[in-house]
Short mmCIF file of C-alpha atoms in Angstrom, two decimals:
data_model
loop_
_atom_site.label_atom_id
_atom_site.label_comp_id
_atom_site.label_asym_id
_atom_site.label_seq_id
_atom_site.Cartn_x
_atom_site.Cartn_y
_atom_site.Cartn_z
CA UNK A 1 0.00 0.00 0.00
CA UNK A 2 2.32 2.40 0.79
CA UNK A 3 3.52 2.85 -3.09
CA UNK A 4 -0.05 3.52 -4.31
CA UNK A 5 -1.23 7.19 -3.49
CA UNK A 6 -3.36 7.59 -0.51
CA UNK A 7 -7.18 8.70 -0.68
CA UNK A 8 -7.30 12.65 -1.54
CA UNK A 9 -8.36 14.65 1.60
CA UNK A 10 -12.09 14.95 0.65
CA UNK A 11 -12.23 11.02 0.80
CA UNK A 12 -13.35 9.82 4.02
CA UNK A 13 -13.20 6.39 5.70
CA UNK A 14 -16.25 4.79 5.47
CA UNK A 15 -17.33 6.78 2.48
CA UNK A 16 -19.06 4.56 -1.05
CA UNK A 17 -16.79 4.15 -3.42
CA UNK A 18 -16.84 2.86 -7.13
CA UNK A 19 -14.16 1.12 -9.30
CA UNK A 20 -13.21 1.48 -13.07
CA UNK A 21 -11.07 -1.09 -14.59
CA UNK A 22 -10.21 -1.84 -18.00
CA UNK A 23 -7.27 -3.41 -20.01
CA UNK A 24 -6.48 -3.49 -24.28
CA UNK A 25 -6.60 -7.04 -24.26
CA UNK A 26 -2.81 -7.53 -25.42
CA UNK A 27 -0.20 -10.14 -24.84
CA UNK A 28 0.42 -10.83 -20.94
CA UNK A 29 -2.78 -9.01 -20.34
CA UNK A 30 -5.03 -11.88 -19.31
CA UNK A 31 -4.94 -11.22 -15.80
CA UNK A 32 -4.65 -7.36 -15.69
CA UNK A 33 -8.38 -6.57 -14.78
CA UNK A 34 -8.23 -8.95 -11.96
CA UNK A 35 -4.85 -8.05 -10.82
CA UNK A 36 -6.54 -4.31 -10.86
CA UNK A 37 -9.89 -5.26 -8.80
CA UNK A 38 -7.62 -7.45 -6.01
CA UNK A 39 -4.92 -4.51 -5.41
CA UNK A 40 -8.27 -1.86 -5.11
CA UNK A 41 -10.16 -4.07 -3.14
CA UNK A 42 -6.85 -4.19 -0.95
CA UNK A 43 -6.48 -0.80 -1.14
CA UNK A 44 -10.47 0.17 0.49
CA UNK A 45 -10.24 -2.30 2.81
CA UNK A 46 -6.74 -0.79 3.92
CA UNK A 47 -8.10 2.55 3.91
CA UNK A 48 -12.08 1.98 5.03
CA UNK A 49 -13.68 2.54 1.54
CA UNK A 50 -16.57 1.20 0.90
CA UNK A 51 -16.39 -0.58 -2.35
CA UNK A 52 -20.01 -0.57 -3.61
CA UNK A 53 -19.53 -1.17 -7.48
CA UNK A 54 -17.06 -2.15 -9.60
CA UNK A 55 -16.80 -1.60 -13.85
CA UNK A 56 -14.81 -3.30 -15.65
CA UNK A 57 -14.09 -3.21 -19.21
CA UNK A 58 -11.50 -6.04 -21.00
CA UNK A 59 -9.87 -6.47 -23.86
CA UNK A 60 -11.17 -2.62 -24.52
CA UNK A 61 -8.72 0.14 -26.37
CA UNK A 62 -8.94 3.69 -24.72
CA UNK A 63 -8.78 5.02 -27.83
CA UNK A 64 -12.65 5.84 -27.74
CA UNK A 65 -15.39 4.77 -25.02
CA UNK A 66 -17.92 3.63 -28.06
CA UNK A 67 -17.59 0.24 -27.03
CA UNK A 68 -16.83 0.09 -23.30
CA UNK A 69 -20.19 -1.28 -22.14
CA UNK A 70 -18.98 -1.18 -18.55
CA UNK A 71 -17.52 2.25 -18.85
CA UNK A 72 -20.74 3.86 -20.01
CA UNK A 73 -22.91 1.69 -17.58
CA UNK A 74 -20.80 3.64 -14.75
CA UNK A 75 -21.53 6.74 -16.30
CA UNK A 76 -25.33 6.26 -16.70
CA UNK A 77 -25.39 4.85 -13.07
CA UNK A 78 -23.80 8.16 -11.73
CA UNK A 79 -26.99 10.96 -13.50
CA UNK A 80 -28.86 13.01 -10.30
CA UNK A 81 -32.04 10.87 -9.47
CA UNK A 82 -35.12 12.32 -8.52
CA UNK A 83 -36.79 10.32 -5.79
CA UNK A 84 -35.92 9.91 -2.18
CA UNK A 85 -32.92 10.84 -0.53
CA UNK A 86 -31.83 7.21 -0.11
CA UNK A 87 -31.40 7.35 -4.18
CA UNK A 88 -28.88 10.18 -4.03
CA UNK A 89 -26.62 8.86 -1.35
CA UNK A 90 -26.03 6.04 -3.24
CA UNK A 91 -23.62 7.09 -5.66
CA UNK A 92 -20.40 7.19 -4.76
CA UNK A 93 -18.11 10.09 -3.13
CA UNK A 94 -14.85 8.71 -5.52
CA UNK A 95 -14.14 6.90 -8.65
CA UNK A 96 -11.24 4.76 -8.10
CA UNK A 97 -8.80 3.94 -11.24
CA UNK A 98 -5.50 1.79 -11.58
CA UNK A 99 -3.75 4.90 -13.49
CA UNK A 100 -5.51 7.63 -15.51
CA UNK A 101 -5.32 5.32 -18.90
CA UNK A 102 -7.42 2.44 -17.72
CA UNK A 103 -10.56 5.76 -17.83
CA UNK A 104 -8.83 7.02 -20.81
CA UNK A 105 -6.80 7.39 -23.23
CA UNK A 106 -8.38 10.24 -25.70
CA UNK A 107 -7.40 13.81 -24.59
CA UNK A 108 -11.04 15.02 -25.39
CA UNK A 109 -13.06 11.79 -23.73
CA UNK A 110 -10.36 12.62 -20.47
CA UNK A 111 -11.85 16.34 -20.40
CA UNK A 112 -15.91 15.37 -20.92
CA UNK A 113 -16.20 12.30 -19.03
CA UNK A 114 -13.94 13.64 -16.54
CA UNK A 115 -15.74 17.16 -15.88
CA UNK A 116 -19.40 15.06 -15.66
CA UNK A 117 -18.55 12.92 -13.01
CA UNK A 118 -16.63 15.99 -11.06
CA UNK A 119 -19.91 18.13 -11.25
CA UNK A 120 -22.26 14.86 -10.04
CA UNK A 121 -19.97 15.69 -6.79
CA UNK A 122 -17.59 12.48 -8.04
CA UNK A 123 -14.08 12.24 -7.22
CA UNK A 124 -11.48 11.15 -9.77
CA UNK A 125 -9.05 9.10 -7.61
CA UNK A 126 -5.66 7.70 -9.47
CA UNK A 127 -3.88 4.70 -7.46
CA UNK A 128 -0.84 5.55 -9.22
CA UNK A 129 -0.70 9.19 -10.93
CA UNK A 130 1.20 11.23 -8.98
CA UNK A 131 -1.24 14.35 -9.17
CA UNK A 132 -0.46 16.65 -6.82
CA UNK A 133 -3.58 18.87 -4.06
CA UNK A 134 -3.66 22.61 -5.33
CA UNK A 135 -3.78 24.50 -7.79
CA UNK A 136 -1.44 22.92 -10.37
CA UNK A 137 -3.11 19.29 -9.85
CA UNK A 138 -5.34 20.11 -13.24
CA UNK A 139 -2.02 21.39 -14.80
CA UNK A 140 -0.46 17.48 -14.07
CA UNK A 141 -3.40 15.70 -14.75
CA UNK A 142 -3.92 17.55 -18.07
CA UNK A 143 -0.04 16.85 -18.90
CA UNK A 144 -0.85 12.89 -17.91
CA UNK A 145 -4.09 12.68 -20.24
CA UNK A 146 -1.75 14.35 -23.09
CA UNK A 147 0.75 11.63 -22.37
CA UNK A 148 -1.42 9.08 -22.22
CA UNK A 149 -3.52 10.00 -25.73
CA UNK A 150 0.49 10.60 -27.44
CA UNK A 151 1.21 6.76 -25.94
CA UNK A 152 -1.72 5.61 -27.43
CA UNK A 153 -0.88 7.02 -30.84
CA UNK A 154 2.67 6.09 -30.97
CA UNK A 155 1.87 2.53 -30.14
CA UNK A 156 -1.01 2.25 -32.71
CA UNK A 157 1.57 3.40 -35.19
CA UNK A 158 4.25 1.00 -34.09
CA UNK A 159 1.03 -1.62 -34.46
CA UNK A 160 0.57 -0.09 -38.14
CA UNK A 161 4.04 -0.68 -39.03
CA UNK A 162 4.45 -4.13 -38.04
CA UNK A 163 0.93 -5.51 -39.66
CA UNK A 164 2.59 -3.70 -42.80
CA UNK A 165 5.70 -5.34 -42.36
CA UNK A 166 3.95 -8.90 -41.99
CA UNK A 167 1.56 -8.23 -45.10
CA UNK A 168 4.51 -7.59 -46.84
CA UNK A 169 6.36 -10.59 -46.31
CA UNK A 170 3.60 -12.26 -47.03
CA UNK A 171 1.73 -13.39 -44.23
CA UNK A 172 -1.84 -12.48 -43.17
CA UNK A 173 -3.03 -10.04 -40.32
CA UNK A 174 -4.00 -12.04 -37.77
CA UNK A 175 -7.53 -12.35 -36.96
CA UNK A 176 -8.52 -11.76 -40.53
CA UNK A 177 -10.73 -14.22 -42.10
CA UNK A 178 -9.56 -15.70 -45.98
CA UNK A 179 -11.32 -14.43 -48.74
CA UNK A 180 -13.67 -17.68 -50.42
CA UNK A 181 -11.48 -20.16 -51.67
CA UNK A 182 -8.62 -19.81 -49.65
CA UNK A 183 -7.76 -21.17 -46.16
CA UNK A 184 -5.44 -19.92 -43.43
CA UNK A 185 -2.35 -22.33 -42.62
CA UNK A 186 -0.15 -21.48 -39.87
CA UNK A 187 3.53 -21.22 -39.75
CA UNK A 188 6.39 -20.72 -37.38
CA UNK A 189 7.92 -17.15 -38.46
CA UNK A 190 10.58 -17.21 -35.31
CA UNK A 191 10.70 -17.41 -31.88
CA UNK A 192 9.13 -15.48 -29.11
CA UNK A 193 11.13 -13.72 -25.61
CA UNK A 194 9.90 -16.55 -23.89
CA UNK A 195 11.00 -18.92 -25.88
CA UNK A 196 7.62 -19.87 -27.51
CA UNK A 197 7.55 -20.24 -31.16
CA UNK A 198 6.03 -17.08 -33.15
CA UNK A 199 3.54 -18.00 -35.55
CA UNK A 200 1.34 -16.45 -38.47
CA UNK A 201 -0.59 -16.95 -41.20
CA UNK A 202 -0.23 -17.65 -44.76
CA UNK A 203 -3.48 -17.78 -47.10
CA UNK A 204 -2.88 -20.83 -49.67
CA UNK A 205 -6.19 -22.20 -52.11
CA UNK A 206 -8.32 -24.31 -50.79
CA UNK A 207 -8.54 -27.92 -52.50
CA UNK A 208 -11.97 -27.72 -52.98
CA UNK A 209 -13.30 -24.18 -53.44
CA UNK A 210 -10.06 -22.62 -54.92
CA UNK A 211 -10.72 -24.15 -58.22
CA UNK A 212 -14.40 -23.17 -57.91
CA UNK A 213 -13.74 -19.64 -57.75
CA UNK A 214 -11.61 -19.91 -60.65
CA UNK A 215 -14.36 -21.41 -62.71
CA UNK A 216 -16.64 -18.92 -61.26
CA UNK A 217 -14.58 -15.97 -62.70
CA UNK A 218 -14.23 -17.69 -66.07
CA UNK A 219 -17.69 -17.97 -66.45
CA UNK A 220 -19.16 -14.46 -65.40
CA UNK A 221 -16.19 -13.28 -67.78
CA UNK A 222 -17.81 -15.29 -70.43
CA UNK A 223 -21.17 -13.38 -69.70
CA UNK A 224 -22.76 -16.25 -67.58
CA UNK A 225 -25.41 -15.47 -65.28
CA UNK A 226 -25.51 -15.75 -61.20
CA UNK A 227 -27.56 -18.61 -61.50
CA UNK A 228 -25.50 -20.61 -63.97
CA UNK A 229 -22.54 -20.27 -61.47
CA UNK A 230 -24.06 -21.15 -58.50
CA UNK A 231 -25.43 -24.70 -60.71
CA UNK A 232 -21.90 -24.90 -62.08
CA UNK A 233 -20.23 -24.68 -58.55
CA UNK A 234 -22.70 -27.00 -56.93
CA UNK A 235 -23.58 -23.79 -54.51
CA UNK A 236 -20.58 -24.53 -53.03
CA UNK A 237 -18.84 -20.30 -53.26
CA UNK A 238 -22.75 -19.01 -52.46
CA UNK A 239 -26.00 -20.47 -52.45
CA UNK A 240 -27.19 -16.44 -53.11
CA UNK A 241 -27.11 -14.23 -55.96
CA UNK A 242 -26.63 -11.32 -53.91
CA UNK A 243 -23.00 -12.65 -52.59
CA UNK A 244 -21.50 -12.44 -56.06
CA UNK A 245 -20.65 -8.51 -56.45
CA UNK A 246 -18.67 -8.32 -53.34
CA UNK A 247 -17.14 -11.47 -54.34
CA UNK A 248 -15.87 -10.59 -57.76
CA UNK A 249 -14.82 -7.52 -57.12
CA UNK A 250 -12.53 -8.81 -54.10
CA UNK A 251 -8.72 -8.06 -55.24
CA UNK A 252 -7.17 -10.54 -53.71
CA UNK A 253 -7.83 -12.84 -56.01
CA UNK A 254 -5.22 -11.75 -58.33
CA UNK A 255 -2.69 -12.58 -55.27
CA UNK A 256 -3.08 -9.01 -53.85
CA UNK A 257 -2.45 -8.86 -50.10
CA UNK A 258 -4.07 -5.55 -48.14
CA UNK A 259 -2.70 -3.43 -45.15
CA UNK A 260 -5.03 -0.54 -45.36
CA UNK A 261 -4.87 1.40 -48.63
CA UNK A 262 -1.65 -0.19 -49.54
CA UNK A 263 -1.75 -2.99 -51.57
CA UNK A 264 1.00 -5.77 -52.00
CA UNK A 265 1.21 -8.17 -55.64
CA UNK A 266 2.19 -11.99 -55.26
CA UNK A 267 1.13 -12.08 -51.18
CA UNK A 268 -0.26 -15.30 -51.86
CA UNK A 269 -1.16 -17.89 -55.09
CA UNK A 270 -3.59 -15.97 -57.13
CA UNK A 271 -7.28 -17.89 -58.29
CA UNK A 272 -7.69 -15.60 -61.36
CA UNK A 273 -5.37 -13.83 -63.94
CA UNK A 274 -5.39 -10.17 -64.38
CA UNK A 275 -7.30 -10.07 -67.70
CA UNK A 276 -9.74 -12.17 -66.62
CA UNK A 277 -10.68 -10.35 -63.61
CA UNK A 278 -11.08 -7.39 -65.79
CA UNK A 279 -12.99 -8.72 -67.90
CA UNK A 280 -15.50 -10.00 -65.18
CA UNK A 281 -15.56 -5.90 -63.78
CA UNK A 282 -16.35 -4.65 -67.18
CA UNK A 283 -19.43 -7.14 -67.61
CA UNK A 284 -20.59 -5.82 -64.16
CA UNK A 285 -19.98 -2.09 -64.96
CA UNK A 286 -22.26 -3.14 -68.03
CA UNK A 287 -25.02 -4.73 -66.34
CA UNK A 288 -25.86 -3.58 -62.79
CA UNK A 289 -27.89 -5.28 -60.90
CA UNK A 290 -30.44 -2.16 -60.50
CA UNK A 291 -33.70 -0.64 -62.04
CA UNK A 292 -37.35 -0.42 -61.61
CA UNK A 293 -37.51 -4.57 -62.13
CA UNK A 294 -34.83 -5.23 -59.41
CA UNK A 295 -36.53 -7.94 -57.00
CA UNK A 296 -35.10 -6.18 -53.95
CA UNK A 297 -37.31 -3.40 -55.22
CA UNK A 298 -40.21 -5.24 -55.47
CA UNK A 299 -39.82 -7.31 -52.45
CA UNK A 300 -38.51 -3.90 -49.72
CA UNK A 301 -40.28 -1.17 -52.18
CA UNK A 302 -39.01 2.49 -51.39
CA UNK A 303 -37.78 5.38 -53.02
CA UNK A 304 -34.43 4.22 -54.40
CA UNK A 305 -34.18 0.71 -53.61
CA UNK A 306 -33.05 -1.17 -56.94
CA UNK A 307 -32.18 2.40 -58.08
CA UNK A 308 -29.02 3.11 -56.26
CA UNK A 309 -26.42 0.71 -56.72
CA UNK A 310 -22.35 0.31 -55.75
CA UNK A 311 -20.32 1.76 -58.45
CA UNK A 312 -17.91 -0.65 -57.69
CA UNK A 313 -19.39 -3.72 -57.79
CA UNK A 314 -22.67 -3.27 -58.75
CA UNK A 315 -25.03 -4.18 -56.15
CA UNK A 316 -28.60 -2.69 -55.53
CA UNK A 317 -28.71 -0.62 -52.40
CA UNK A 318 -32.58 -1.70 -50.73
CA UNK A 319 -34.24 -0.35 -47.64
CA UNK A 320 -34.39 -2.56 -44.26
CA UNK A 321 -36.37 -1.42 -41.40
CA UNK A 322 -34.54 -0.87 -38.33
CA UNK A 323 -34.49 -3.07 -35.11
CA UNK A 324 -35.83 0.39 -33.54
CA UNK A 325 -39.25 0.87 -34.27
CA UNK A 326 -39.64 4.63 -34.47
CA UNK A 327 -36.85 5.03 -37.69
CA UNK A 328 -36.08 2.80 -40.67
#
């Protein structure tokens, strides 16, 4: 205890108090939220906190609080109630954090989310950050968020560079599903700190569908329809029509690998030639799948469904109604 920084004079044994923890979900960081909750729960019991509530948030970036669940659960929990007086003195007097990055790491979310909870009467306690009392404890707290958001940035980039490097040589991001017709085989690329091997992926044709897709390019090239394809393949690629524009207009197919907008020829075994490919995006250029007749316009009728279409691969855009009942 005595390395973590006491509770700030306005904090009171025996007052409520809440806990936010969150970790980015990286290597060696499987036990991080739990390691944070033990140490805090340590920590109120040490100094007669009342630990009420505790949000956590894992494998969560701090780059933006759009999808920490937990974190804006803790939030919501903390507006003024109306209602008895019970209500109100159950929110908390403090926030507790590991460090200032496990609330945030975006300069701007820091100030908002920050100033909120301060005017609900919430205190912003760091375990860690040495922030000092007075007037220059915004000053270093500001400089810390700064720090933080300039971590986070360099680290994404150092992220960046490294899936570029591995497209490059080759291998696929991790995580990243093959395109139809290939399948992801795994090899060693070196050796870990720990001494555990290093692996990645390589995308190599699938015995069965890589041909497929071959045949399937040859033949919309050749001016066949959807439905001759899927007969052809044995519905093997897609059992839908709708699947096909995405599908041929899907670069890596010519043995393109992707890290962004950068593009990288001979990443992997291509399943069509150049010319052929072509070919296949002229003929859908030539005959989008769009106009008055178009049975997504006909089956979801609206304004522009079967009229606006992908100038890229030719699809029909068509209305869906909403899960929310008020909007489409």
């Amino acid at each position: 205890m005595s390395q973590l920084i006491p509770p700030p004079a306005g904090l009171a044994p025996g007052q409520i108090v809440w806990a936010y923890l969150r970790d980015s979900g990286g290597d060696g960081q499987e036990k991080s939220v739990a390691q944070q909750e033990s140490i805090i729960r340590e920590y109120c019991k040490h100094h007669g906190l009342i630990l009420a509530r505790v949000f956590a948030d894992v494998a969560r970036s701090g780059k933006s609080v759009e999808k920490r669940a937990e974190f804006l659960a803790m939030i919501d929990a903390t507006k003024p109630q109306e209602g008895p007086q019970k209500a109100q003195e159950a929110r908390p007097a403090a926030l507790l954090v590991w460090n200032m990055a496990r609330f945030t790491r975006d300069v701007d979310d820091a100030d908002f989310y920050k100033s909120t909870l301060r005017k609900r009467g919430i205190i912003i306690h760091s375990l860690t950050d040495q922030i000092p009392a007075g007037t220059f404890g915004p000053v270093v707290e500001k400089l810390i968020d700064v720090a933080n958001e300039e971590y986070r940035r360099q680290n994404s980039e150092a992220v960046r560079r490294a899936l570029r490097e591995l497209v490059k040589a080759g291998y696929a991001p991790g995580g990243h599903k093959p395109p139809q017709g290939y399948q992801a085989v795994k090899v060693v690329t070196g050796q870990k700190r720990d001494g555990r091997p290093r692996t990645a992926s390589k995308w190599e044709p699938d015995p069965e569908l890589g041909p497929l897709v071959t045949l399937a390019f040859k033949m919309r090239a050749a001016g066949k329809s959807h439905r001759e394809i899927i007969k052809a393949t044995g519905g093997k690629l897609y059992k839908a029509v709708n699947c096909f524009p995405t599908f041929y207009a899907n670069r890596s197919y010519l043995g393109i690998g992707k890290c962004g907008d950068e593009e990288f020829p001979d990443h992997h075994e291509p399943l069509t030639d150049l010319e052929t490919f072509e070919a296949v995006q002229a003929f859908q250029r030539l005959h989008p799948r769009s106009g008055l007749s178009h049975p997504r316009r006909i089956a979801h009728p609206s304004l522009l469904s079967g009229l606006a279409f992908c100038s890229k691969c030719g699809a029909a855009m068509v209305y869906h109604a909403a899960r929310h009942k008020d909007w489409p």
